[in-house]
Coordinates of C-alpha atoms in Angstrom, one line a residue:
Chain N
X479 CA 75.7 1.0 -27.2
X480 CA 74.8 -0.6 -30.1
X481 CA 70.8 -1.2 -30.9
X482 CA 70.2 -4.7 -31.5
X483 CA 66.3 -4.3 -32.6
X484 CA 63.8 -2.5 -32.3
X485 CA 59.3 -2.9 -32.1
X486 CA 57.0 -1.2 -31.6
X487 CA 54.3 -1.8 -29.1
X488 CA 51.9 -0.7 -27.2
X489 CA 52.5 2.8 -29.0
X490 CA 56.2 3.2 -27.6
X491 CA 59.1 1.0 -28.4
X492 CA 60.7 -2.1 -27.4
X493 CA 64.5 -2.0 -27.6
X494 CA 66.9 -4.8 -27.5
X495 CA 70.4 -3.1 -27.0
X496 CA 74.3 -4.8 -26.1
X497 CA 77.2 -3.0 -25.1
X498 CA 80.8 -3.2 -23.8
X499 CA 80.4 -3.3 -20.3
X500 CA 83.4 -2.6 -18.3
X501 CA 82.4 -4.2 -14.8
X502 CA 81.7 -7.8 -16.5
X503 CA 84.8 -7.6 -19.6
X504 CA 82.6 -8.7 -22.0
X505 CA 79.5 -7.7 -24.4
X506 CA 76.2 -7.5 -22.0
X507 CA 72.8 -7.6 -23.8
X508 CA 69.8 -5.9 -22.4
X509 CA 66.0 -4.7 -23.2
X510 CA 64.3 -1.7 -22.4
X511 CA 60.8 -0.6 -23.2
X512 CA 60.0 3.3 -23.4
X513 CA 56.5 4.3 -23.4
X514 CA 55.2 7.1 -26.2
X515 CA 55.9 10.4 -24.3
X516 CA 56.2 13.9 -24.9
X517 CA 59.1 15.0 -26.2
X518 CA 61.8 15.9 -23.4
X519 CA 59.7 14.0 -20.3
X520 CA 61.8 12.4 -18.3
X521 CA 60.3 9.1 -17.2
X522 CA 60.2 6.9 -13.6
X523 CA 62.3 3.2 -14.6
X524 CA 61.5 0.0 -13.1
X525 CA 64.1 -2.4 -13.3
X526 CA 63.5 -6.2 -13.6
X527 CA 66.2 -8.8 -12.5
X528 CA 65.8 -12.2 -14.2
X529 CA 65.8 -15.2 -12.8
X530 CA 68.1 -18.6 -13.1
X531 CA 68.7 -19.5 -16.9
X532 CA 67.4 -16.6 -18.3
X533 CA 68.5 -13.6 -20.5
X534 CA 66.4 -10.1 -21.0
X535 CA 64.5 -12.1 -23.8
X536 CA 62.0 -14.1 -21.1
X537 CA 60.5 -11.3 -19.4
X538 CA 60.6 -9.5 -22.3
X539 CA 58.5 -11.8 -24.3
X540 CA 56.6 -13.5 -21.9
X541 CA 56.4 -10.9 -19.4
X542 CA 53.3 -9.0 -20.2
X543 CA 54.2 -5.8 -18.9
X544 CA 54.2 -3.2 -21.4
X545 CA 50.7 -2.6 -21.4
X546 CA 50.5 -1.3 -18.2
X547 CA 53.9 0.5 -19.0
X548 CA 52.2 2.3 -21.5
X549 CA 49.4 3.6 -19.8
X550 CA 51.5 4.7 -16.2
X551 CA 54.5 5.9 -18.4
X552 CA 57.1 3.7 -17.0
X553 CA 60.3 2.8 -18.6
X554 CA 61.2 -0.7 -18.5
X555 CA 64.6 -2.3 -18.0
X556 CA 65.9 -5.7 -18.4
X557 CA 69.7 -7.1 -17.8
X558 CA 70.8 -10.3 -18.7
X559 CA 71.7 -12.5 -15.6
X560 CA 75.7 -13.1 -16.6
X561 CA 78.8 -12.6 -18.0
X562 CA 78.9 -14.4 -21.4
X563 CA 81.0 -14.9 -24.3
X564 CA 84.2 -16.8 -25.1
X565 CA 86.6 -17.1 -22.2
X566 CA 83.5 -16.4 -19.5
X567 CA 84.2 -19.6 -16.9
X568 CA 81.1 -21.8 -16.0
X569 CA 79.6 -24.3 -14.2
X570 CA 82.4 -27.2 -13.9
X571 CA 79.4 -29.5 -15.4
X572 CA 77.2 -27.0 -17.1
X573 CA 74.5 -27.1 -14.6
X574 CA 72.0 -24.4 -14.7
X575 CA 72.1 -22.9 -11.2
X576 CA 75.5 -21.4 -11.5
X577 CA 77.6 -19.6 -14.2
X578 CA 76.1 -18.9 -17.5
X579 CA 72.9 -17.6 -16.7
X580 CA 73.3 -17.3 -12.7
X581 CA 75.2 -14.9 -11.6
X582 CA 73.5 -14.1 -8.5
X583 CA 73.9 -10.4 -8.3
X584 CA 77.2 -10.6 -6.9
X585 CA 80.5 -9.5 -7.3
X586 CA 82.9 -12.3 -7.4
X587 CA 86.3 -12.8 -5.6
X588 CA 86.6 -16.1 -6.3
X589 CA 88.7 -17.5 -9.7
X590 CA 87.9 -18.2 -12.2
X591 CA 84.6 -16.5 -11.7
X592 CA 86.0 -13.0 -10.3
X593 CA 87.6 -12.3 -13.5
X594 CA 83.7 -11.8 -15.2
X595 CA 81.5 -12.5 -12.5
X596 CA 81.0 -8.9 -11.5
X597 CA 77.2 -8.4 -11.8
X598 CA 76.3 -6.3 -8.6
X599 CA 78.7 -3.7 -10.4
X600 CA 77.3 -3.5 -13.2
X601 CA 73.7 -3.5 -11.9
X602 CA 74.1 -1.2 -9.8
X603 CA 76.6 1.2 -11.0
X604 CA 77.7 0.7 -14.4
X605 CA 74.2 -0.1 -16.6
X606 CA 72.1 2.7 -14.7
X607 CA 74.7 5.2 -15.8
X608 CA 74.5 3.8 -19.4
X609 CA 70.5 4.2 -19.0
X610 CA 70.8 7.5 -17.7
X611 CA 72.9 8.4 -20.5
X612 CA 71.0 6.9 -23.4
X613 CA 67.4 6.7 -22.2
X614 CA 64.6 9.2 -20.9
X615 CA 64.9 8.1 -17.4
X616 CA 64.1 10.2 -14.1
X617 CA 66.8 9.3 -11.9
X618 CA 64.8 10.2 -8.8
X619 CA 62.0 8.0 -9.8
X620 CA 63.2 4.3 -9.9
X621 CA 62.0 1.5 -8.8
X622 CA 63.3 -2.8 -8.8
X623 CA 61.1 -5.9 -9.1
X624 CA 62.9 -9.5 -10.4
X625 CA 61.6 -13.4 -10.1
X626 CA 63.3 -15.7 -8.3
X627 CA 67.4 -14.6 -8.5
X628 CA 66.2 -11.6 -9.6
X629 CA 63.7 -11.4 -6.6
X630 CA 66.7 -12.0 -4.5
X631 CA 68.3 -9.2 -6.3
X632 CA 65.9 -6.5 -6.4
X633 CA 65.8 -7.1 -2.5
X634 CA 69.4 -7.1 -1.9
X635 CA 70.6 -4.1 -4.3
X636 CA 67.6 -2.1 -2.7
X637 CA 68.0 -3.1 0.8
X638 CA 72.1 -2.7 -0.1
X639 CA 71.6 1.3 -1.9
X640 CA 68.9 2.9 0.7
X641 CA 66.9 5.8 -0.8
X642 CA 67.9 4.6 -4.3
X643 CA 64.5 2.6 -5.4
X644 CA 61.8 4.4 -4.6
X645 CA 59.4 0.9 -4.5
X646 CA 60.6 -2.9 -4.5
X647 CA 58.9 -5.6 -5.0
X648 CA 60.0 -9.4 -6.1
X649 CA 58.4 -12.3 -7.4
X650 CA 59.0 -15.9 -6.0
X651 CA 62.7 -14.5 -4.6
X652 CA 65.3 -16.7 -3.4
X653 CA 64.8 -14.8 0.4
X654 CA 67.8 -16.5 2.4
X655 CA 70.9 -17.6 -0.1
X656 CA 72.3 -18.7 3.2
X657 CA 69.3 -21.4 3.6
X658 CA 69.4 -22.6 0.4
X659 CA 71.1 -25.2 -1.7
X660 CA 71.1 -22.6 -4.7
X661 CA 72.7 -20.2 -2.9
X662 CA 75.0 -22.1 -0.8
X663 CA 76.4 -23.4 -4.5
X664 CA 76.2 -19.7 -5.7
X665 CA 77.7 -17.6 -3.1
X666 CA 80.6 -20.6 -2.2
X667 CA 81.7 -20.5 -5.5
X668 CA 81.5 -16.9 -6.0
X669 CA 82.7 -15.7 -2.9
X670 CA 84.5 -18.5 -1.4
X671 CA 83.6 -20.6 2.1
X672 CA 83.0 -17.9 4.4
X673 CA 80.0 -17.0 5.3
X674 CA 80.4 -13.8 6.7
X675 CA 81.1 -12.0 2.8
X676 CA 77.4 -13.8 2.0
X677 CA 75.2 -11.6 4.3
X678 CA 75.3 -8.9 2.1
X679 CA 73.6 -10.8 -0.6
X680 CA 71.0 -11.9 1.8
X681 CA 68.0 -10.4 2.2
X682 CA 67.1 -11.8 4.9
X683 CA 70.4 -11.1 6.4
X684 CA 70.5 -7.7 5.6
X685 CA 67.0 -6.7 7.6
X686 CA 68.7 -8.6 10.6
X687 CA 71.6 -6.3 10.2
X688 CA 69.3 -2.8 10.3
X689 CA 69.1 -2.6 6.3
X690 CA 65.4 -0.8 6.0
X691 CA 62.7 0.1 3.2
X692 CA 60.1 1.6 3.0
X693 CA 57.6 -1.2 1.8
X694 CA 58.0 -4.1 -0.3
X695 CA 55.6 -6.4 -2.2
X696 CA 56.2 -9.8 -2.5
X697 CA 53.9 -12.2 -4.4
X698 CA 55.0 -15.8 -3.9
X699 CA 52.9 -19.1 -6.0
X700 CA 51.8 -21.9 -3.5
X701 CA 51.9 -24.1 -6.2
X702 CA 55.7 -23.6 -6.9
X703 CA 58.3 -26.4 -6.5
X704 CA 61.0 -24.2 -5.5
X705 CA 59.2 -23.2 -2.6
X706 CA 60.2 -25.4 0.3
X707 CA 63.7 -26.5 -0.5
X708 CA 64.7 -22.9 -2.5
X709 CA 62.9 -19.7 -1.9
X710 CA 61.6 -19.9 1.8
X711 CA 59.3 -16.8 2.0
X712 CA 58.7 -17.6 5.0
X713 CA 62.1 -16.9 6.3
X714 CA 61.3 -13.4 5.0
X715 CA 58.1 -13.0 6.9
X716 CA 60.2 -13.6 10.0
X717 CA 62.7 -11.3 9.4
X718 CA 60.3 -8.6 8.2
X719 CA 58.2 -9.3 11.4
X720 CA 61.0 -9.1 13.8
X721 CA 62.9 -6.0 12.2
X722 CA 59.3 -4.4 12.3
X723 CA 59.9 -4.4 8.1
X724 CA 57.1 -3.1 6.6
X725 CA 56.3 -5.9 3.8
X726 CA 53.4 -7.0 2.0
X727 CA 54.2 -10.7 1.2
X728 CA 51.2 -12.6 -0.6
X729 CA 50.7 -16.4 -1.4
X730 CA 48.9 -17.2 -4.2
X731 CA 47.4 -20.9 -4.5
X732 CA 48.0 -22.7 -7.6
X733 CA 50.1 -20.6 -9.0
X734 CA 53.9 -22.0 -10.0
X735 CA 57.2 -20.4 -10.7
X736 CA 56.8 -19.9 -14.3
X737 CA 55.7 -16.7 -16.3
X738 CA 52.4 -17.7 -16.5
X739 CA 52.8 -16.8 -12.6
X740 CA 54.9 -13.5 -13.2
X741 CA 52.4 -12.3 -16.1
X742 CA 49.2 -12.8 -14.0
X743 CA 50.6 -10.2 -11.5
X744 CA 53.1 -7.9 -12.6
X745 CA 50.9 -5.7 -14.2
X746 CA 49.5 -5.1 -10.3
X747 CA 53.2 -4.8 -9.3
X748 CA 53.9 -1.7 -11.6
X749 CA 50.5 -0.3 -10.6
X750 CA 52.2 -0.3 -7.0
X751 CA 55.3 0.7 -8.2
X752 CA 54.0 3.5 -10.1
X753 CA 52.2 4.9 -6.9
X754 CA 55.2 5.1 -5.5
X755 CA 57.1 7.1 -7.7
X756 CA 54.4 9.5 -8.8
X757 CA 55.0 13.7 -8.5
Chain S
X799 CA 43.6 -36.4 -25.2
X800 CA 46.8 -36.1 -23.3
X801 CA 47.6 -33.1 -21.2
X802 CA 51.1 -31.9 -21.7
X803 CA 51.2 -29.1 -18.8
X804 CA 49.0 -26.5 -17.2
X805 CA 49.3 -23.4 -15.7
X806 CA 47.3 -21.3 -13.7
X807 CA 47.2 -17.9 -15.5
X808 CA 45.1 -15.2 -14.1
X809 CA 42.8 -16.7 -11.9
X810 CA 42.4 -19.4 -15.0
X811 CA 44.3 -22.6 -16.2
X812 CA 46.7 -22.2 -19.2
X813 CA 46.9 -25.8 -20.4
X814 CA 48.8 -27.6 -23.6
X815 CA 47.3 -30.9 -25.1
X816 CA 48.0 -33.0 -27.6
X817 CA 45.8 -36.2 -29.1
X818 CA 45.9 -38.2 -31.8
X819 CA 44.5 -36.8 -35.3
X820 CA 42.3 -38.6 -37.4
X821 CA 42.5 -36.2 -39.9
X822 CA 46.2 -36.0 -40.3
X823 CA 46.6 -39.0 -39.3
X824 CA 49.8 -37.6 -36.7
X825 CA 49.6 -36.8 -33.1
X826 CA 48.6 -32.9 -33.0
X827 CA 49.5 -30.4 -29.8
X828 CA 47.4 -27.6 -29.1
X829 CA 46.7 -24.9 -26.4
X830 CA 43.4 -24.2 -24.5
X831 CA 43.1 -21.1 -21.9
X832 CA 39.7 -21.8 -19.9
X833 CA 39.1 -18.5 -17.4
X834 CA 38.1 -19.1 -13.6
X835 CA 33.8 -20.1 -14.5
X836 CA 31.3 -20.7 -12.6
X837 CA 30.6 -24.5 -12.4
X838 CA 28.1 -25.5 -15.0
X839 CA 28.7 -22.2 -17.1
X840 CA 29.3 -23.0 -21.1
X841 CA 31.8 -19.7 -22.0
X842 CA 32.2 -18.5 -25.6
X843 CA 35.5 -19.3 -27.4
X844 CA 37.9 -18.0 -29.6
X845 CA 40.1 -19.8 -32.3
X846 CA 43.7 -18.9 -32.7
X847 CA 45.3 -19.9 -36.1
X848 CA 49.1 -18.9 -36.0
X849 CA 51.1 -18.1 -38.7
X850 CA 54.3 -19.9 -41.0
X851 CA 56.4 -21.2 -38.4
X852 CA 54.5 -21.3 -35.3
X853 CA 53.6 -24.0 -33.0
X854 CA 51.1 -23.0 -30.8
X855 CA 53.5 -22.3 -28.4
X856 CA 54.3 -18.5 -29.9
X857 CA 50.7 -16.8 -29.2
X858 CA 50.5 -18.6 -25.8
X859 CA 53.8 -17.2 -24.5
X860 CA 54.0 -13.8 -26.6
X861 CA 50.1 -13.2 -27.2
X862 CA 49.0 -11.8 -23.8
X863 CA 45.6 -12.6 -24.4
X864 CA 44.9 -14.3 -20.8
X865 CA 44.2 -11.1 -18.9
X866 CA 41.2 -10.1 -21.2
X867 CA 40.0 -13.9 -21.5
X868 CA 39.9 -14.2 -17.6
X869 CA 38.3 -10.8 -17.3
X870 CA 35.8 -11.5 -20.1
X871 CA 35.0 -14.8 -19.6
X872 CA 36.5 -16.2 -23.0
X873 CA 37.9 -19.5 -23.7
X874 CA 41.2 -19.2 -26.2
X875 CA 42.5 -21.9 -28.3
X876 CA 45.5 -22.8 -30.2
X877 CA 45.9 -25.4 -32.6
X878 CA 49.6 -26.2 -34.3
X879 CA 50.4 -24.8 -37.9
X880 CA 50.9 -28.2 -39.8
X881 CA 51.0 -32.3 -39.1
X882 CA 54.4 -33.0 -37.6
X883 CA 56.8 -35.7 -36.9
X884 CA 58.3 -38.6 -38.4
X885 CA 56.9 -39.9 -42.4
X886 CA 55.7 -36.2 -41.9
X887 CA 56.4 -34.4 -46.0
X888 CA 58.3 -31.4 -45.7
X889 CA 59.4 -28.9 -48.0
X890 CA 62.6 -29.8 -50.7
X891 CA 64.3 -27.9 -49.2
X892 CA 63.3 -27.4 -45.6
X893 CA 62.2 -23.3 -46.4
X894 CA 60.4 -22.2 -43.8
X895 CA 57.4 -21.3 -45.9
X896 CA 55.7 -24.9 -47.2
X897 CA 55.6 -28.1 -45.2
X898 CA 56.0 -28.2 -41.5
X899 CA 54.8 -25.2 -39.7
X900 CA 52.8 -23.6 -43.0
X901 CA 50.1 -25.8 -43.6
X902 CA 47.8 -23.3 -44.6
X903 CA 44.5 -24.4 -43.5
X904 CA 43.7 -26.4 -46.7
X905 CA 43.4 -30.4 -47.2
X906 CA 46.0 -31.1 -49.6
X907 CA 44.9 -33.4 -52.8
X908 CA 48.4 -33.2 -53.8
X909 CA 51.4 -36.1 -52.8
X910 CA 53.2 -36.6 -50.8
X911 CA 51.3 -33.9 -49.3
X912 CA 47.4 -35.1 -49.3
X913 CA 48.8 -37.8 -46.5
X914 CA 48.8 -35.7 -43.8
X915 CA 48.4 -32.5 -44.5
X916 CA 44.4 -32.1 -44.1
X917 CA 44.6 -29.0 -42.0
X918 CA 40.9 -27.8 -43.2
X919 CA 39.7 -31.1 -42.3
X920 CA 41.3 -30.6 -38.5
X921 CA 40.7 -27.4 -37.5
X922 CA 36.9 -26.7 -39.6
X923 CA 36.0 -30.0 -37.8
X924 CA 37.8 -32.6 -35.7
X925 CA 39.2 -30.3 -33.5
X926 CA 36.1 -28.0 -32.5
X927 CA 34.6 -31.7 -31.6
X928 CA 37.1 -32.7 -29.2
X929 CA 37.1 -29.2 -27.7
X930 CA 33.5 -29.2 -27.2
X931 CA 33.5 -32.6 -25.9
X932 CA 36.5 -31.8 -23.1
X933 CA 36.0 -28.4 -22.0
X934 CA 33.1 -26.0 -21.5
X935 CA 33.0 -24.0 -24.9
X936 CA 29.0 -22.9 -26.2
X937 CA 29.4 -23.9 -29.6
X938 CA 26.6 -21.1 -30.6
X939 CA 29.5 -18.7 -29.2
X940 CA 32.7 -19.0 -31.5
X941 CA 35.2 -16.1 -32.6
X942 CA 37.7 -16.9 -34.8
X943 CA 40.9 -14.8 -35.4
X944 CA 44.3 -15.6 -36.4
X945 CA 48.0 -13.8 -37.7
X946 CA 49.6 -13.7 -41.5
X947 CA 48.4 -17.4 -42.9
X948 CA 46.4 -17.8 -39.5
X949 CA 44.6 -14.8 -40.5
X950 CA 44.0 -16.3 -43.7
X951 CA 43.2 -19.6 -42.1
X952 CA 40.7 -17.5 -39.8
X953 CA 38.8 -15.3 -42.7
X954 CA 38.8 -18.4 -45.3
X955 CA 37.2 -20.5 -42.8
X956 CA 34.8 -18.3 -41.5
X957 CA 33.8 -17.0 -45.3
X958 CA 33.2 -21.2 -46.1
X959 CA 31.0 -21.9 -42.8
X960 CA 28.4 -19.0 -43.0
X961 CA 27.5 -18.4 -38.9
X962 CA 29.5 -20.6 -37.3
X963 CA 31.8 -18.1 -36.3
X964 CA 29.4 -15.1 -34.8
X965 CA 33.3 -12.9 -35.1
X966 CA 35.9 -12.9 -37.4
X967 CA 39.0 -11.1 -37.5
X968 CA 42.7 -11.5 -38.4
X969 CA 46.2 -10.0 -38.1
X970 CA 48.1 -8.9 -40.8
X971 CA 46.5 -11.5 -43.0
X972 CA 47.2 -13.4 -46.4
X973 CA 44.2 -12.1 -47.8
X974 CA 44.6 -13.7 -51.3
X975 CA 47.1 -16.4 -51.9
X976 CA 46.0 -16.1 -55.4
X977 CA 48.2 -12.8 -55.8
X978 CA 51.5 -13.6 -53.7
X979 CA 54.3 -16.1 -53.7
X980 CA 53.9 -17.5 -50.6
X981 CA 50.2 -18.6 -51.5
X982 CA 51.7 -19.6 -55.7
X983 CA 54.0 -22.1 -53.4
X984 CA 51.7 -23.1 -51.0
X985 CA 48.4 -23.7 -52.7
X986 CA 50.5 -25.2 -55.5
X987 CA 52.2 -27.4 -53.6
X988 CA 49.4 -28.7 -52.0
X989 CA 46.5 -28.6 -54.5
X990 CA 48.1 -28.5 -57.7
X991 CA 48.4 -26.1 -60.6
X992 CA 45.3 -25.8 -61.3
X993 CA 44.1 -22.5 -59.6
X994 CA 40.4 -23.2 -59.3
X995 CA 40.9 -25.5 -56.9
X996 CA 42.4 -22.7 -54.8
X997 CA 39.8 -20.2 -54.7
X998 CA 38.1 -21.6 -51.5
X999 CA 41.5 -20.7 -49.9
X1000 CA 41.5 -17.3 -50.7
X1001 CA 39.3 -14.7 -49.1
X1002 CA 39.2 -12.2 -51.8
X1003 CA 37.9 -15.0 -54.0
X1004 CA 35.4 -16.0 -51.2
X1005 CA 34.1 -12.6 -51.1
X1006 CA 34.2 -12.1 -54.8
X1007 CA 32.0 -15.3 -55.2
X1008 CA 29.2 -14.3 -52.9
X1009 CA 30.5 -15.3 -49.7
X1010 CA 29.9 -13.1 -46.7
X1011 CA 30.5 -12.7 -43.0
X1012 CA 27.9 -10.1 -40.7
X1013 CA 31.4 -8.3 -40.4
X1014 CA 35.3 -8.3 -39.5
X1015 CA 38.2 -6.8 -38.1
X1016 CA 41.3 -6.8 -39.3
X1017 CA 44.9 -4.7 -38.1
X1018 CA 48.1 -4.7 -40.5
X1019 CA 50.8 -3.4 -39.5
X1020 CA 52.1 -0.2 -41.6
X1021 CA 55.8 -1.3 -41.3
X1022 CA 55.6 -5.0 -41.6
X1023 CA 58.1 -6.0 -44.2
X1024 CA 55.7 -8.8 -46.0
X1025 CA 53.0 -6.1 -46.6
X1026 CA 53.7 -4.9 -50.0
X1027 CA 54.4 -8.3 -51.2
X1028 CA 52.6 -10.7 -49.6
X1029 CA 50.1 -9.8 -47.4
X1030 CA 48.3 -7.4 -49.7
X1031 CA 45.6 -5.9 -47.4
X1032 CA 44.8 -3.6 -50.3
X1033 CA 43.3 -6.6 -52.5
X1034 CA 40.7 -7.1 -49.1
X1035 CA 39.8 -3.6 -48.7
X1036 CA 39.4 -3.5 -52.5
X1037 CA 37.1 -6.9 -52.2
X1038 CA 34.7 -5.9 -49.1
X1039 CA 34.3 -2.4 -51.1
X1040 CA 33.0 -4.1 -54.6
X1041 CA 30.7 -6.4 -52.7
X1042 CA 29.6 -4.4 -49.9
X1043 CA 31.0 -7.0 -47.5
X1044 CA 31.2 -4.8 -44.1
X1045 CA 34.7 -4.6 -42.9
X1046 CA 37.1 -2.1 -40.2
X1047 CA 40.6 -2.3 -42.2
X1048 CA 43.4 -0.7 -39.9
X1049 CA 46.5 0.2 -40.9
X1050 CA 48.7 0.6 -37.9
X1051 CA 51.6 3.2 -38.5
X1052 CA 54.8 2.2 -37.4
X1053 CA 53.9 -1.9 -36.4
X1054 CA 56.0 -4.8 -38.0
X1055 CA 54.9 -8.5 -38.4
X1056 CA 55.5 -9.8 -34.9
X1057 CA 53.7 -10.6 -31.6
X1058 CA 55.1 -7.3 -30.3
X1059 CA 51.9 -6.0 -33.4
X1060 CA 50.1 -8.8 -32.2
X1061 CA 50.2 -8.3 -28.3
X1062 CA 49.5 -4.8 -28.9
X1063 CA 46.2 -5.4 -30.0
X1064 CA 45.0 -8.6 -29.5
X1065 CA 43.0 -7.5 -26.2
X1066 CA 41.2 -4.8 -28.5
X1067 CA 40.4 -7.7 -30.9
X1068 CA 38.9 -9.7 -28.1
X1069 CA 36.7 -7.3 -26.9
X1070 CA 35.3 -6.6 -30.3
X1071 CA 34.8 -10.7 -30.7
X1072 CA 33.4 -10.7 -26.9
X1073 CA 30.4 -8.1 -28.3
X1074 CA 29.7 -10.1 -30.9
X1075 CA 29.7 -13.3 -29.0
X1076 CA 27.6 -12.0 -25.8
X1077 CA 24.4 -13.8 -25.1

């Protein structure tokens, strides 16, 4: 792991760091905040998945989280959302809602996409074990949060890894790949035309099948003009409701799907987090 | 005045605007952050002046002021750096430290320069009118703050206009472009070589001529790489000491020159102007 840079904020430390990741074949580039603590703590992480187009550098700058970060003592991790780097296939026309930038969470089967595309890997195995490694974490105290694809994969990799997160939460999440245009594009290119390889990366689909947490937050702008066509909370609500899913799911009027929406409420999401990985 | 976007923010509207200038004589884009307010209610405000390079895009993405302007009731605003766009002089050879994005807050008497550079002119006056006329700012309530030349921008201003700012304060400031090589090649540029003219740019000058502000607050960074060479907070602590000008000077151990230092403790700086600026 090489450091990239390096701030301090807040009194701790905002890292940029890249490695050699061997789920994805190429370099990987991510962020992570550590509070000031006392020497030899070990410290509850919250992960953040991105959304479409974006890399660790939009939460991390526009994010507004380490603040509260600082005063819970959380550590603070953010991957990018792809493979990149010479040779890393993308979108046949360079559109922005698959390839570079969109990988969904997913491990791909499909070529030429399998050959990089392996993000659920190296979310959930191969970059916690790096964290572990190189970082003060408590590996009994995590928790995952993400916006939009990230929302869909903090959902799915919980729902997917029970009793690994402590607390989930998501902002604006893509609920139900399988009712969208995004994911239908995603998960068919990824994973090829059936359907039935896609539940897993469903969150939706994955409450229908028994997959349970504890609780999960879920703030969701009214105002946002992914809503209708894209995200679907209310697709979530259903299944929460039927599966008897414990879920707080909140609309907020006005707000839209930028970071101006993520900002004005993650600080309350890592308060809830933090609750639930206190002692 | 055009509106460019707007976002709610917590519980307020984050908006970017951009009208045409009178005093540069180009169209100019700016930032305003009005809180929720009860309908009627004229809210204090608080000037932004950004640093080389900035638009005012950088403090309204990285600044994280919102959350303490929406909990204290404070209007924020951000004007650009410099004139832009076409006929628009720019530095030989396109450094980063003259021209567009460093216009230092001065009207320039030099060509091709005095065209549309009159930055002084802009934000000391036609600016603060249009703001007052199109949101609801008490213009017996302004703050005035601001990062590296914006922090000179914010204490030379302030020091010229004796009480129309009620707060003053600054980030890692250019406190006297008199005595470093960014302020020789700006002031020069602009105003000529003859250095008189460029004492009411520099606030050590100010103070050493009898100017004076009811007090001011002002963080540097202990690890910011301009420090020793351009920023010179020394020269101000050594200035507010000969002339009894009151003054909190804080040297922050381990902070560099970026809104990470900035972000850190721009709530803290808010609060301070919000004291001054209450009732």
């Amino acid at each position: 792991m090489d450091t990239v840079s390096t701030n301090k904020a807040f009194g701790g430390v905002q890292g940029v760091y890249k490695h050699q990741s061997s789920s994805t074949g190429t370099e990987m580039t991510f962020s992570v905040f550590v509070p000031e603590h006392e020497a030899g703590a070990k410290l509850p992480v919250i992960w953040y998945l991105s959304g479409l187009t974006c890399t660790h550098a939009n939460v991390t700058e526009k994010g507004e989280f380490r603040r509260v970060c600082a005063e819970l003592g959380l550590i603070f991790v953010a991957p990018d959302t792809s493979p990149r780097g010479e040779g890393v296939a993308d979108d046949a026309e360079g559109a922005w809602d698959f390839g570079l930038g969109a990988g969904f969470y997913v491990n791909a089967t499909q070529e030429p996409f399998a050959t990089h595309y392996q993000m659920r890997d190296y979310i959930e195995s191969e970059l916690p074990a790096l964290i572990a490694e190189q970082f003060p974490v408590d590996p009994e105290r995590q928790g995952i949060t993400g916006h939009s694809m990230g929302g869909h994969g903090a959902l799915t990799i919980s729902l997917r890894n029970p009793g690994r997160y402590r607390s989930t939460s998501a902002f604006a999440p893509i609920v139900s790949p399988l009712n969208c245009p995004w994911g239908h594009k995603a998960l068919g290119g990824y994973l090829g035309p059936d359907q039935a390889t896609w539940a897993e990366y469903d969150a939706c689909a994955l409450i229908d099948g028994g997959a349970r947490l504890p609780d999960m937050l879920v703030d969701q702008g009214e105002a946002d003009g992914f809503l209708a066509e894209q995200l679907k909370t209310g697709l979530l609500a259903i299944a929460c409701k039927k599966a008897g899913q414990k879920a707080t799911i909140r609309m907020q009027p006005g707000y839209d799907h930028s970071y101006y929406f993520i900002s004005s409420f993650l600080g309350e999401h890592l308060r809830w987090h933090a609750e639930r990985l206190a002692g």
